Short mmCIF file of C-alpha atoms and ligand atoms in Angstrom, two decimals:
data_model
loop_
_atom_site.label_atom_id
_atom_site.label_comp_id
_atom_site.label_asym_id
_atom_site.label_seq_id
_atom_site.Cartn_x
_atom_site.Cartn_y
_atom_site.Cartn_z
CA MET Z 1 18.97 -14.36 7.32
CA GLU Z 2 16.33 -16.47 5.61
CA ASN Z 3 17.22 -17.56 2.05
CA PHE Z 4 16.13 -15.13 -0.65
CA VAL Z 5 16.11 -14.21 -4.32
CA TYR Z 6 15.96 -10.51 -5.08
CA GLU Z 7 15.63 -8.53 -8.28
CA TYR Z 8 14.59 -5.00 -9.13
CA PRO Z 9 12.36 -5.11 -12.18
CA THR Z 10 11.11 -1.50 -12.00
CA LYS Z 11 13.21 1.35 -13.34
CA VAL Z 12 12.57 4.48 -11.29
CA TYR Z 13 12.74 8.04 -12.60
CA PHE Z 14 12.69 10.25 -9.53
CA GLY Z 15 12.54 14.01 -9.06
CA LYS Z 16 11.21 17.35 -10.24
CA GLU Z 17 10.01 17.27 -13.85
CA ALA Z 18 10.79 13.55 -14.07
CA ALA Z 19 7.92 12.99 -16.53
CA LYS Z 20 8.99 15.76 -18.90
CA THR Z 21 12.63 14.74 -18.69
CA HIS Z 22 12.37 10.98 -18.99
CA LEU Z 23 9.00 9.87 -20.39
CA PRO Z 24 9.72 10.79 -24.06
CA GLY Z 25 12.78 8.52 -24.09
CA VAL Z 26 11.02 5.76 -22.16
CA LEU Z 27 7.97 5.79 -24.44
CA ALA Z 28 10.14 5.35 -27.52
CA ALA Z 29 10.74 1.74 -26.47
CA TYR Z 30 7.04 0.85 -26.77
CA GLY Z 31 4.68 0.53 -29.73
CA PRO Z 32 2.17 3.18 -30.81
CA ASN Z 33 -0.89 2.24 -28.73
CA VAL Z 34 -1.16 3.43 -25.13
CA LEU Z 35 -3.98 2.81 -22.67
CA LEU Z 36 -3.90 5.82 -20.35
CA ALA Z 37 -5.53 4.97 -17.01
CA TYR Z 38 -6.49 7.30 -14.19
CA GLY Z 39 -8.90 7.79 -11.31
CA GLY Z 40 -11.79 10.12 -10.58
CA GLY Z 41 -10.34 13.18 -12.28
CA SER Z 42 -7.87 14.86 -9.88
CA ILE Z 43 -5.27 14.76 -12.69
CA LYS Z 44 -7.55 16.94 -14.83
CA LYS Z 45 -7.66 19.62 -12.12
CA ASN Z 46 -3.96 19.78 -11.27
CA GLY Z 47 -2.44 19.87 -14.76
CA ILE Z 48 -0.93 16.35 -14.71
CA TYR Z 49 -3.37 15.11 -17.38
CA GLU Z 50 -2.42 17.94 -19.69
CA GLU Z 51 1.29 17.33 -19.18
CA ILE Z 52 1.13 13.56 -19.69
CA THR Z 53 -1.21 13.67 -22.70
CA GLY Z 54 1.06 16.35 -24.22
CA ILE Z 55 4.07 14.06 -23.83
CA LEU Z 56 2.11 11.13 -25.32
CA LYS Z 57 0.98 13.26 -28.25
CA ASP Z 58 4.52 14.51 -28.95
CA ALA Z 59 5.67 10.88 -28.87
CA GLY Z 60 3.12 10.10 -31.62
CA LYS Z 61 1.09 7.67 -29.51
CA THR Z 62 -2.51 6.69 -30.13
CA VAL Z 63 -4.18 7.02 -26.75
CA THR Z 64 -7.26 5.26 -25.39
CA GLU Z 65 -8.44 6.31 -21.94
CA PHE Z 66 -9.52 4.05 -19.09
CA THR Z 67 -11.02 6.36 -16.46
CA GLY Z 68 -12.87 6.44 -13.15
CA ILE Z 69 -10.72 3.95 -11.25
CA MET Z 70 -11.99 4.27 -7.70
CA SER Z 71 -10.11 4.10 -4.41
CA ASN Z 72 -10.15 0.47 -3.26
CA PRO Z 73 -10.51 -0.68 -6.89
CA THR Z 74 -12.99 -3.44 -7.62
CA PHE Z 75 -12.57 -6.57 -9.71
CA ASP Z 76 -15.51 -5.37 -11.86
CA LYS Z 77 -13.39 -2.32 -12.73
CA VAL Z 78 -10.51 -4.67 -13.63
CA LEU Z 79 -12.83 -6.54 -16.02
CA GLU Z 80 -13.92 -3.24 -17.58
CA GLY Z 81 -10.29 -2.26 -18.14
CA ALA Z 82 -9.40 -5.69 -19.51
CA ALA Z 83 -12.28 -5.51 -22.02
CA LEU Z 84 -11.07 -2.10 -23.14
CA ALA Z 85 -7.50 -3.38 -23.47
CA ARG Z 86 -8.69 -6.35 -25.56
CA ALA Z 87 -10.42 -3.90 -27.88
CA CYS Z 88 -7.56 -1.40 -28.31
CA HIS Z 89 -4.49 -3.71 -28.06
CA PRO Z 90 -2.21 -1.39 -26.09
CA ASP Z 91 1.55 -1.76 -26.31
CA LEU Z 92 1.73 -0.09 -22.92
CA VAL Z 93 -0.70 0.66 -20.11
CA LEU Z 94 0.23 3.94 -18.42
CA ALA Z 95 -1.28 4.20 -14.93
CA VAL Z 96 -1.37 7.78 -13.65
CA GLY Z 97 -2.47 7.96 -10.03
CA GLY Z 98 -2.03 6.46 -6.59
CA GLY Z 99 -2.06 2.87 -5.38
CA SER Z 100 -5.63 2.28 -6.54
CA VAL Z 101 -4.99 3.16 -10.20
CA ILE Z 102 -1.67 1.30 -10.30
CA ASP Z 103 -3.10 -1.82 -8.63
CA CYS Z 104 -6.16 -1.92 -10.87
CA CYS Z 105 -3.92 -1.63 -13.95
CA LYS Z 106 -1.57 -4.40 -12.80
CA ILE Z 107 -4.45 -6.86 -12.91
CA VAL Z 108 -5.96 -5.33 -16.07
CA CYS Z 109 -2.61 -6.02 -17.79
CA ALA Z 110 -2.72 -9.67 -16.69
CA GLN Z 111 -6.45 -10.25 -17.19
CA ALA Z 112 -6.43 -8.80 -20.71
CA VAL Z 113 -4.00 -11.43 -22.02
CA GLU Z 114 -5.95 -14.39 -20.58
CA VAL Z 115 -8.48 -16.24 -22.66
CA GLU Z 116 -11.71 -14.36 -22.08
CA GLU Z 117 -13.39 -16.98 -19.95
CA GLU Z 118 -10.39 -17.25 -17.59
CA ASN Z 119 -11.16 -15.11 -14.59
CA LEU Z 120 -8.08 -14.11 -12.62
CA TRP Z 121 -10.00 -13.62 -9.39
CA GLU Z 122 -11.05 -17.27 -9.51
CA LEU Z 123 -7.60 -18.41 -10.62
CA GLU Z 124 -5.69 -16.50 -7.95
CA MET Z 125 -8.08 -16.25 -5.01
CA GLN Z 126 -9.89 -19.56 -5.30
CA ALA Z 127 -7.54 -21.93 -7.15
CA HIS Z 128 -4.46 -20.23 -5.57
CA ARG Z 129 -2.55 -20.21 -8.84
CA VAL Z 130 -0.67 -17.33 -10.40
CA PRO Z 131 -1.15 -16.14 -13.99
CA THR Z 132 1.56 -17.50 -16.28
CA ARG Z 133 1.15 -15.40 -19.41
CA ASP Z 134 3.24 -12.26 -19.90
CA PRO Z 135 1.01 -9.27 -19.05
CA ILE Z 136 0.79 -6.12 -21.13
CA PRO Z 137 3.71 -3.87 -20.10
CA LEU Z 138 2.74 -1.39 -17.40
CA GLY Z 139 4.24 1.98 -16.53
CA ALA Z 140 3.27 4.08 -13.50
CA VAL Z 141 3.23 7.83 -13.00
CA VAL Z 142 2.71 8.28 -9.27
CA THR Z 143 0.49 11.14 -8.09
CA ALA Z 144 -0.16 9.88 -4.53
CA SER Z 145 2.51 8.02 -2.61
CA GLY Z 146 2.29 5.73 0.42
CA THR Z 147 1.33 2.30 -0.86
CA GLY Z 148 4.56 1.57 -2.71
CA ALA Z 149 2.43 -0.06 -5.42
CA GLU Z 150 4.72 1.44 -8.07
CA MET Z 151 7.55 -0.94 -7.23
CA ASN Z 152 5.92 -4.31 -6.61
CA GLY Z 153 3.78 -6.88 -8.36
CA GLY Z 154 1.04 -7.08 -5.73
CA ALA Z 155 -2.38 -5.52 -6.25
CA VAL Z 156 -5.12 -5.10 -3.69
CA ILE Z 157 -8.48 -5.64 -5.35
CA THR Z 158 -12.00 -5.73 -3.89
CA ASN Z 159 -14.58 -8.27 -4.94
CA GLU Z 160 -17.73 -6.47 -3.86
CA GLU Z 161 -19.98 -9.46 -4.28
CA ALA Z 162 -17.79 -11.79 -2.22
CA LYS Z 163 -16.92 -8.97 0.22
CA ILE Z 164 -13.24 -9.73 0.01
CA LYS Z 165 -10.44 -7.21 -0.41
CA GLY Z 166 -7.50 -9.38 -1.28
CA GLY Z 167 -3.98 -9.37 -2.62
CA MET Z 168 -3.60 -10.47 -6.24
CA PHE Z 169 -0.35 -10.82 -8.15
CA SER Z 170 0.91 -9.71 -11.52
CA ARG Z 171 4.23 -8.19 -12.65
CA PRO Z 172 5.53 -4.91 -11.22
CA PRO Z 173 5.47 -1.85 -13.47
CA ARG Z 174 8.38 -1.78 -15.95
CA PHE Z 175 9.03 1.82 -14.94
CA ALA Z 176 7.79 4.33 -12.41
CA VAL Z 177 7.91 8.11 -12.64
CA LEU Z 178 8.11 9.66 -9.16
CA ASP Z 179 7.87 13.43 -9.17
CA PRO Z 180 7.20 14.72 -5.63
CA ALA Z 181 5.72 17.89 -7.16
CA TYR Z 182 2.90 15.74 -8.59
CA THR Z 183 1.76 15.01 -5.03
CA MET Z 184 1.46 18.67 -4.00
CA THR Z 185 -2.28 18.91 -4.70
CA LEU Z 186 -3.17 15.88 -2.59
CA PRO Z 187 -5.60 16.67 0.24
CA ARG Z 188 -3.77 16.94 3.59
CA MET Z 189 -5.45 13.86 5.05
CA GLN Z 190 -4.49 11.73 2.03
CA VAL Z 191 -0.85 12.83 2.36
CA ILE Z 192 -0.81 11.86 6.03
CA SER Z 193 -2.76 8.61 5.67
CA GLY Z 194 -0.57 7.61 2.71
CA ALA Z 195 2.58 8.25 4.76
CA PHE Z 196 1.11 6.28 7.65
CA ASP Z 197 0.60 3.40 5.22
CA THR Z 198 4.35 3.54 4.54
CA LEU Z 199 5.09 3.44 8.27
CA SER Z 200 2.71 0.52 8.59
CA HIS Z 201 4.47 -1.43 5.82
CA ALA Z 202 7.81 -1.01 7.56
CA MET Z 203 6.31 -2.02 10.94
CA GLU Z 204 4.48 -5.03 9.49
CA THR Z 205 7.75 -6.21 7.95
CA TYR Z 206 9.80 -5.53 11.10
CA PHE Z 207 7.37 -7.44 13.32
CA GLY Z 208 7.49 -10.61 11.24
CA ARG Z 209 8.53 -13.65 13.22
CA SER Z 210 12.21 -13.89 12.34
CA ASP Z 211 15.08 -12.30 14.16
CA ARG Z 212 17.98 -13.88 12.35
CA ASP Z 213 18.22 -10.91 10.02
CA ASN Z 214 19.83 -7.66 11.00
CA THR Z 215 20.44 -5.69 7.85
CA SER Z 216 16.77 -5.62 6.88
CA ASP Z 217 15.64 -4.59 10.36
CA GLU Z 218 18.17 -1.81 10.59
CA VAL Z 219 17.14 -0.48 7.19
CA ALA Z 220 13.50 -0.70 8.31
CA GLU Z 221 14.27 1.32 11.44
CA ALA Z 222 15.82 4.04 9.27
CA VAL Z 223 12.78 4.04 6.97
CA MET Z 224 10.44 4.31 9.97
CA ARG Z 225 12.42 7.16 11.58
CA ASN Z 226 12.61 9.03 8.29
CA THR Z 227 8.89 8.60 7.64
CA ILE Z 228 7.99 9.89 11.11
CA THR Z 229 10.37 12.86 10.87
CA ASN Z 230 9.06 13.92 7.47
CA MET Z 231 5.43 13.45 8.47
CA ARG Z 232 6.13 15.79 11.41
CA THR Z 233 7.67 18.33 9.02
CA LEU Z 234 4.55 18.21 6.85
CA LEU Z 235 2.24 18.69 9.83
CA HIS Z 236 3.80 22.17 10.09
CA ASP Z 237 4.28 22.83 6.39
CA MET Z 238 2.39 20.68 3.89
CA ASP Z 239 4.28 22.29 1.00
CA ASP Z 240 7.76 21.23 2.13
CA TYR Z 241 9.20 19.68 -1.03
CA THR Z 242 12.07 17.94 0.75
CA ALA Z 243 9.68 16.19 3.12
CA ARG Z 244 7.40 15.21 0.23
CA SER Z 245 10.32 13.79 -1.71
CA ASN Z 246 11.63 11.82 1.25
CA LEU Z 247 8.17 10.37 1.84
CA MET Z 248 7.80 9.49 -1.82
CA TRP Z 249 10.98 7.45 -1.61
CA THR Z 250 10.30 5.84 1.79
CA SER Z 251 6.93 4.79 0.32
CA ALA Z 252 8.70 2.93 -2.47
CA MET Z 253 11.41 1.61 -0.14
CA ALA Z 254 8.88 0.12 2.29
CA GLU Z 255 7.19 -1.97 -0.40
CA ASN Z 256 9.83 -2.69 -3.03
CA GLY Z 257 10.97 -5.79 -1.20
CA ILE Z 258 14.24 -4.45 0.15
CA LEU Z 259 13.03 -4.46 3.78
CA LYS Z 260 11.68 -7.97 3.35
CA VAL Z 261 14.93 -9.48 2.16
CA GLY Z 262 15.89 -12.45 4.31
CA ARG Z 263 12.99 -12.25 6.73
CA LEU Z 264 9.43 -13.34 7.38
CA THR Z 265 6.82 -10.58 7.49
CA ASP Z 266 3.61 -10.16 9.46
CA PHE Z 267 0.96 -8.01 7.66
CA GLU Z 268 -1.86 -9.23 9.92
CA CYS Z 269 -2.87 -5.63 10.57
CA HIS Z 270 -3.18 -5.17 6.79
CA GLN Z 271 -5.32 -8.29 6.54
CA ILE Z 272 -7.71 -6.89 9.17
CA GLU Z 273 -7.80 -3.48 7.49
CA HIS Z 274 -8.39 -4.99 4.05
CA GLN Z 275 -11.47 -6.84 5.30
CA LEU Z 276 -12.64 -3.71 7.09
CA GLY Z 277 -12.24 -1.97 3.73
CA ALA Z 278 -14.19 -4.71 1.95
CA TYR Z 279 -17.17 -4.03 4.24
CA THR Z 280 -16.88 -0.26 4.71
CA ASP Z 281 -14.79 1.10 1.78
CA CYS Z 282 -12.76 3.07 4.36
CA ASN Z 283 -9.49 4.81 3.51
CA HIS Z 284 -6.62 2.29 3.77
CA GLY Z 285 -4.11 4.38 5.77
CA GLN Z 286 -6.79 5.63 8.13
CA GLY Z 287 -8.07 2.12 8.82
CA LEU Z 288 -4.51 1.03 9.62
CA ALA Z 289 -4.05 3.98 11.99
CA VAL Z 290 -7.05 2.87 14.04
CA ILE Z 291 -6.09 -0.81 14.20
CA HIS Z 292 -2.30 -0.74 14.69
CA PRO Z 293 -2.03 0.29 18.38
CA ALA Z 294 -4.79 -2.13 19.42
CA TYR Z 295 -3.18 -4.94 17.42
CA TYR Z 296 0.24 -4.32 18.99
CA ARG Z 297 -1.22 -4.17 22.51
CA GLN Z 298 -2.68 -7.61 21.79
CA ILE Z 299 0.56 -9.20 20.54
CA TYR Z 300 3.54 -7.42 22.16
CA ARG Z 301 3.89 -9.87 25.07
CA SER Z 302 4.92 -12.51 22.53
CA ALA Z 303 7.84 -10.33 21.40
CA VAL Z 304 8.80 -8.00 24.24
CA PRO Z 305 12.49 -7.62 23.21
CA LYS Z 306 11.54 -6.70 19.63
CA PHE Z 307 8.94 -4.18 20.76
CA ALA Z 308 11.51 -2.74 23.20
CA ARG Z 309 13.99 -2.42 20.33
CA PHE Z 310 11.29 -0.66 18.27
CA ALA Z 311 10.69 1.76 21.17
CA ARG Z 312 14.37 2.57 21.57
CA ASN Z 313 15.53 2.66 17.94
CA VAL Z 314 12.47 4.20 16.30
CA TRP Z 315 10.94 6.38 19.01
CA GLY Z 316 14.10 7.22 20.99
CA ILE Z 317 12.75 5.84 24.27
CA SER Z 318 15.51 5.33 26.83
CA GLU Z 319 13.67 3.05 29.30
CA GLU Z 320 15.93 0.13 30.31
CA ASP Z 321 13.27 -2.34 31.34
CA ASP Z 322 12.14 -4.22 28.19
CA GLU Z 323 8.49 -4.63 29.20
CA LYS Z 324 8.11 -0.95 30.08
CA ALA Z 325 9.99 0.11 26.93
CA ALA Z 326 7.76 -2.10 24.76
CA GLN Z 327 4.63 -0.50 26.22
CA ALA Z 328 6.11 2.98 25.85
CA GLY Z 329 6.86 2.33 22.16
CA ILE Z 330 3.24 1.38 21.48
CA ARG Z 331 2.11 4.47 23.42
CA ALA Z 332 4.45 6.62 21.31
CA LEU Z 333 2.91 5.17 18.16
CA ALA Z 334 -0.62 5.85 19.42
CA ASP Z 335 0.34 9.42 20.43
CA PHE Z 336 1.88 10.01 17.01
CA ILE Z 337 -1.32 8.87 15.30
CA GLN Z 338 -3.21 11.41 17.38
CA GLU Z 339 -0.61 14.13 16.69
CA CYS Z 340 -1.13 13.51 12.96
CA GLY Z 341 -4.89 14.00 13.30
CA LEU Z 342 -5.50 10.48 12.00
CA PRO Z 343 -8.59 8.66 13.26
CA THR Z 344 -8.16 6.68 16.46
CA ARG Z 345 -11.60 5.00 16.59
CA LEU Z 346 -13.49 3.04 13.94
CA SER Z 347 -16.43 5.40 14.43
CA GLN Z 348 -14.28 8.23 13.01
CA LEU Z 349 -13.70 6.44 9.70
CA ARG Z 350 -15.61 7.42 6.59
CA SER Z 351 -17.70 4.32 5.93
CA ARG Z 352 -20.49 3.49 3.51
CA VAL Z 353 -22.32 1.50 6.24
CA ALA Z 354 -22.69 1.80 10.00
CA ILE Z 355 -19.81 0.07 11.79
CA THR Z 356 -21.59 -2.17 14.29
CA PRO Z 357 -20.47 -5.16 16.40
CA ASP Z 358 -22.30 -7.44 13.94
CA LEU Z 359 -20.38 -6.00 11.01
CA LEU Z 360 -17.10 -6.33 12.90
CA LEU Z 361 -17.85 -10.00 13.54
CA GLN Z 362 -18.13 -10.52 9.78
CA VAL Z 363 -14.91 -8.57 9.24
CA ALA Z 364 -13.09 -10.67 11.87
CA ASP Z 365 -14.42 -13.99 10.59
CA SER Z 366 -13.37 -13.24 7.00
CA THR Z 367 -9.86 -11.95 7.85
CA ASN Z 368 -6.89 -14.04 6.69
CA LEU Z 369 -4.81 -15.38 9.55
CA ILE Z 370 -1.10 -14.85 8.93
CA PRO Z 371 1.27 -17.43 10.43
CA ASN Z 372 4.37 -15.23 10.40
CA GLY Z 373 3.63 -12.67 13.12
CA TYR Z 374 4.94 -13.05 16.66
CA LYS Z 375 1.53 -14.25 17.80
CA GLN Z 376 -0.83 -16.36 15.71
CA LEU Z 377 -4.23 -14.73 16.17
CA THR Z 378 -7.62 -16.42 16.06
CA HIS Z 379 -10.74 -14.90 14.50
CA ASP Z 380 -12.05 -14.34 18.04
CA GLU Z 381 -8.97 -12.31 18.94
CA ILE Z 382 -9.36 -10.22 15.79
CA TYR Z 383 -12.94 -9.52 16.81
CA GLU Z 384 -11.68 -8.53 20.28
CA ILE Z 385 -9.15 -6.13 18.71
CA LEU Z 386 -11.79 -4.59 16.45
CA MET Z 387 -14.24 -4.17 19.33
CA LYS Z 388 -11.54 -2.33 21.29
CA CYS Z 389 -11.27 0.08 18.34
CA LEU Z 390 -15.01 0.77 18.04
O1 LIG M 1 -9.21 9.33 -8.16
P1 LIG M 1 -8.63 10.68 -8.17
O2 LIG M 1 -9.56 11.74 -8.61
O3 LIG M 1 -7.29 10.74 -8.86
O4 LIG M 1 -8.36 11.07 -6.60
C1 LIG M 1 -7.46 10.35 -5.79
C2 LIG M 1 -8.20 9.56 -4.69
O5 LIG M 1 -9.41 10.18 -4.36
C3 LIG M 1 -6.65 11.32 -5.00
N1 LIG M 1 -5.43 11.77 -5.65
C4 LIG M 1 -4.43 11.02 -6.17
N2 LIG M 1 -3.43 11.81 -6.59
C5 LIG M 1 -3.81 13.09 -6.37
C6 LIG M 1 -5.09 13.08 -5.78
N3 LIG M 1 -5.76 14.20 -5.44
C7 LIG M 1 -5.14 15.38 -5.67
N4 LIG M 1 -3.90 15.47 -6.20
C8 LIG M 1 -3.20 14.37 -6.56
N5 LIG M 1 -1.95 14.48 -7.04
O6 LIG M 1 -6.26 10.61 -3.83
C9 LIG M 1 -7.31 9.71 -3.47
C10 LIG M 1 -6.70 8.40 -3.02
O7 LIG M 1 -6.03 7.75 -4.09
P2 LIG M 1 -5.72 6.19 -3.98
O8 LIG M 1 -4.95 5.78 -5.16
O9 LIG M 1 -6.97 5.44 -3.66
O10 LIG M 1 -4.81 6.16 -2.64
P3 LIG M 1 -3.60 5.26 -2.27
O11 LIG M 1 -2.41 5.61 -3.06
O12 LIG M 1 -3.52 5.34 -0.79
O13 LIG M 1 -4.05 3.77 -2.70
C11 LIG M 1 -4.90 2.99 -1.88
C12 LIG M 1 -5.08 1.60 -2.46
O14 LIG M 1 -3.82 0.89 -2.53
C13 LIG M 1 -3.94 -0.37 -1.83
C14 LIG M 1 -4.95 -0.01 -0.75
O15 LIG M 1 -5.51 -1.16 -0.14
C15 LIG M 1 -5.97 0.77 -1.55
O16 LIG M 1 -6.79 -0.08 -2.30
N6 LIG M 1 -2.63 -0.84 -1.39
C16 LIG M 1 -1.77 -1.31 -2.34
C17 LIG M 1 -0.56 -1.86 -2.01
C18 LIG M 1 0.36 -2.41 -3.03
N7 LIG M 1 -0.03 -2.61 -4.25
O17 LIG M 1 1.52 -2.71 -2.74
C19 LIG M 1 -0.09 -1.98 -0.63
C20 LIG M 1 -0.91 -1.22 0.35
O18 LIG M 1 -0.81 -1.84 1.60
C21 LIG M 1 -2.35 -1.03 0.02
O19 LIG M 1 -3.13 -2.13 0.47
ZN1 LIG M 2 -0.75 -0.63 3.14
#
């Protein structure tokens, strides 16, 4: 294995009625002011807002609301939240939502404690430094799973002006409340695209260029198999609580660092999707679903034994010849994407602009090149991959 340091800074409260059961006790450890953050209003329709504000009220908290956090949150929204936090001095920021709300709040918590003229986008993305001050404590109540944002310190933020969707860093939430019942009102496509994001995280980790590890890869295979099985269960019955709860935990498992222990990771497919998102505002999991098979067809020849192992251990393919098994594994992935009803072409993505070859050239040219995959891509190859997806 590669050398590593591992710690688990986020305390997880998992299960039915987890908020009602645990939040009162958890909140007692924080001061009286809470900044309650959420998205476009789904929590007001499904009763989660009422439940959480009731718990906050019973705990005697003074609540300020930070609302309207959009999917693919922008750095402008971070600045809005940071200004609000500076004005109301929260002892805790409570993010109630999916990856977008949690990510936005991670950076709000860090930006709010900086001197006002220090801009974390410039510090992190341009000067490549990390914030050093202790951020405002953050707690997460997850209402949409898939990203695993609730158990890591990364945050994916879009700078609309610069047309960059990039990874920023703060501290992970101090605690995360994971009640699978809170995800029951998610639209079907968001459930499936979120779960595909989980599968993607496990694959991106597994296909990093290091084969000295074994424990992490075997855990990753289990996470992938479990994600696929439970997605298939949901395709037949979206209300299956057991499948929802398994997916909620595989989501956290795929991004809490445990699969990454002792190994290099790839995440080139994520880099491509993030830039596609910066230009189109497409749904993250759906963008990944389109790009993954094309990306793997481009790189598998550099790692035939690993792709063959993926085919056999994740998809149950019994082919003995490695090359044929590797191809069959990628075909199984592509077929599964279709079975899930996820988009398979870029033209099927919801996009705020037309997806043209010119736009894809800009996406390809602005994509980060990751050195840790089995094949180091060039911008030209990324363009080739994207054109194959059009
Ligand atoms: O905004 P509201 O009205 O709440 O609606 C949301 C949103 O429209 C809705 N929703 C959430 N919970 C719901 C619900 N609707 C009904 N019932 C509920 N219980 O779902 C929609 C999508 O929410 P969003 O948070 O945008 O989705 P997701 O969790 O997939 O997060 C996507 C963001 O996370 C980033 C992505 O790039 C994207 O910006 N990622 C973050 C990562 C991380 N921090 O580790 C890793 C990932 O790879 C990913 O990049
Ligand atoms: Zn992702």
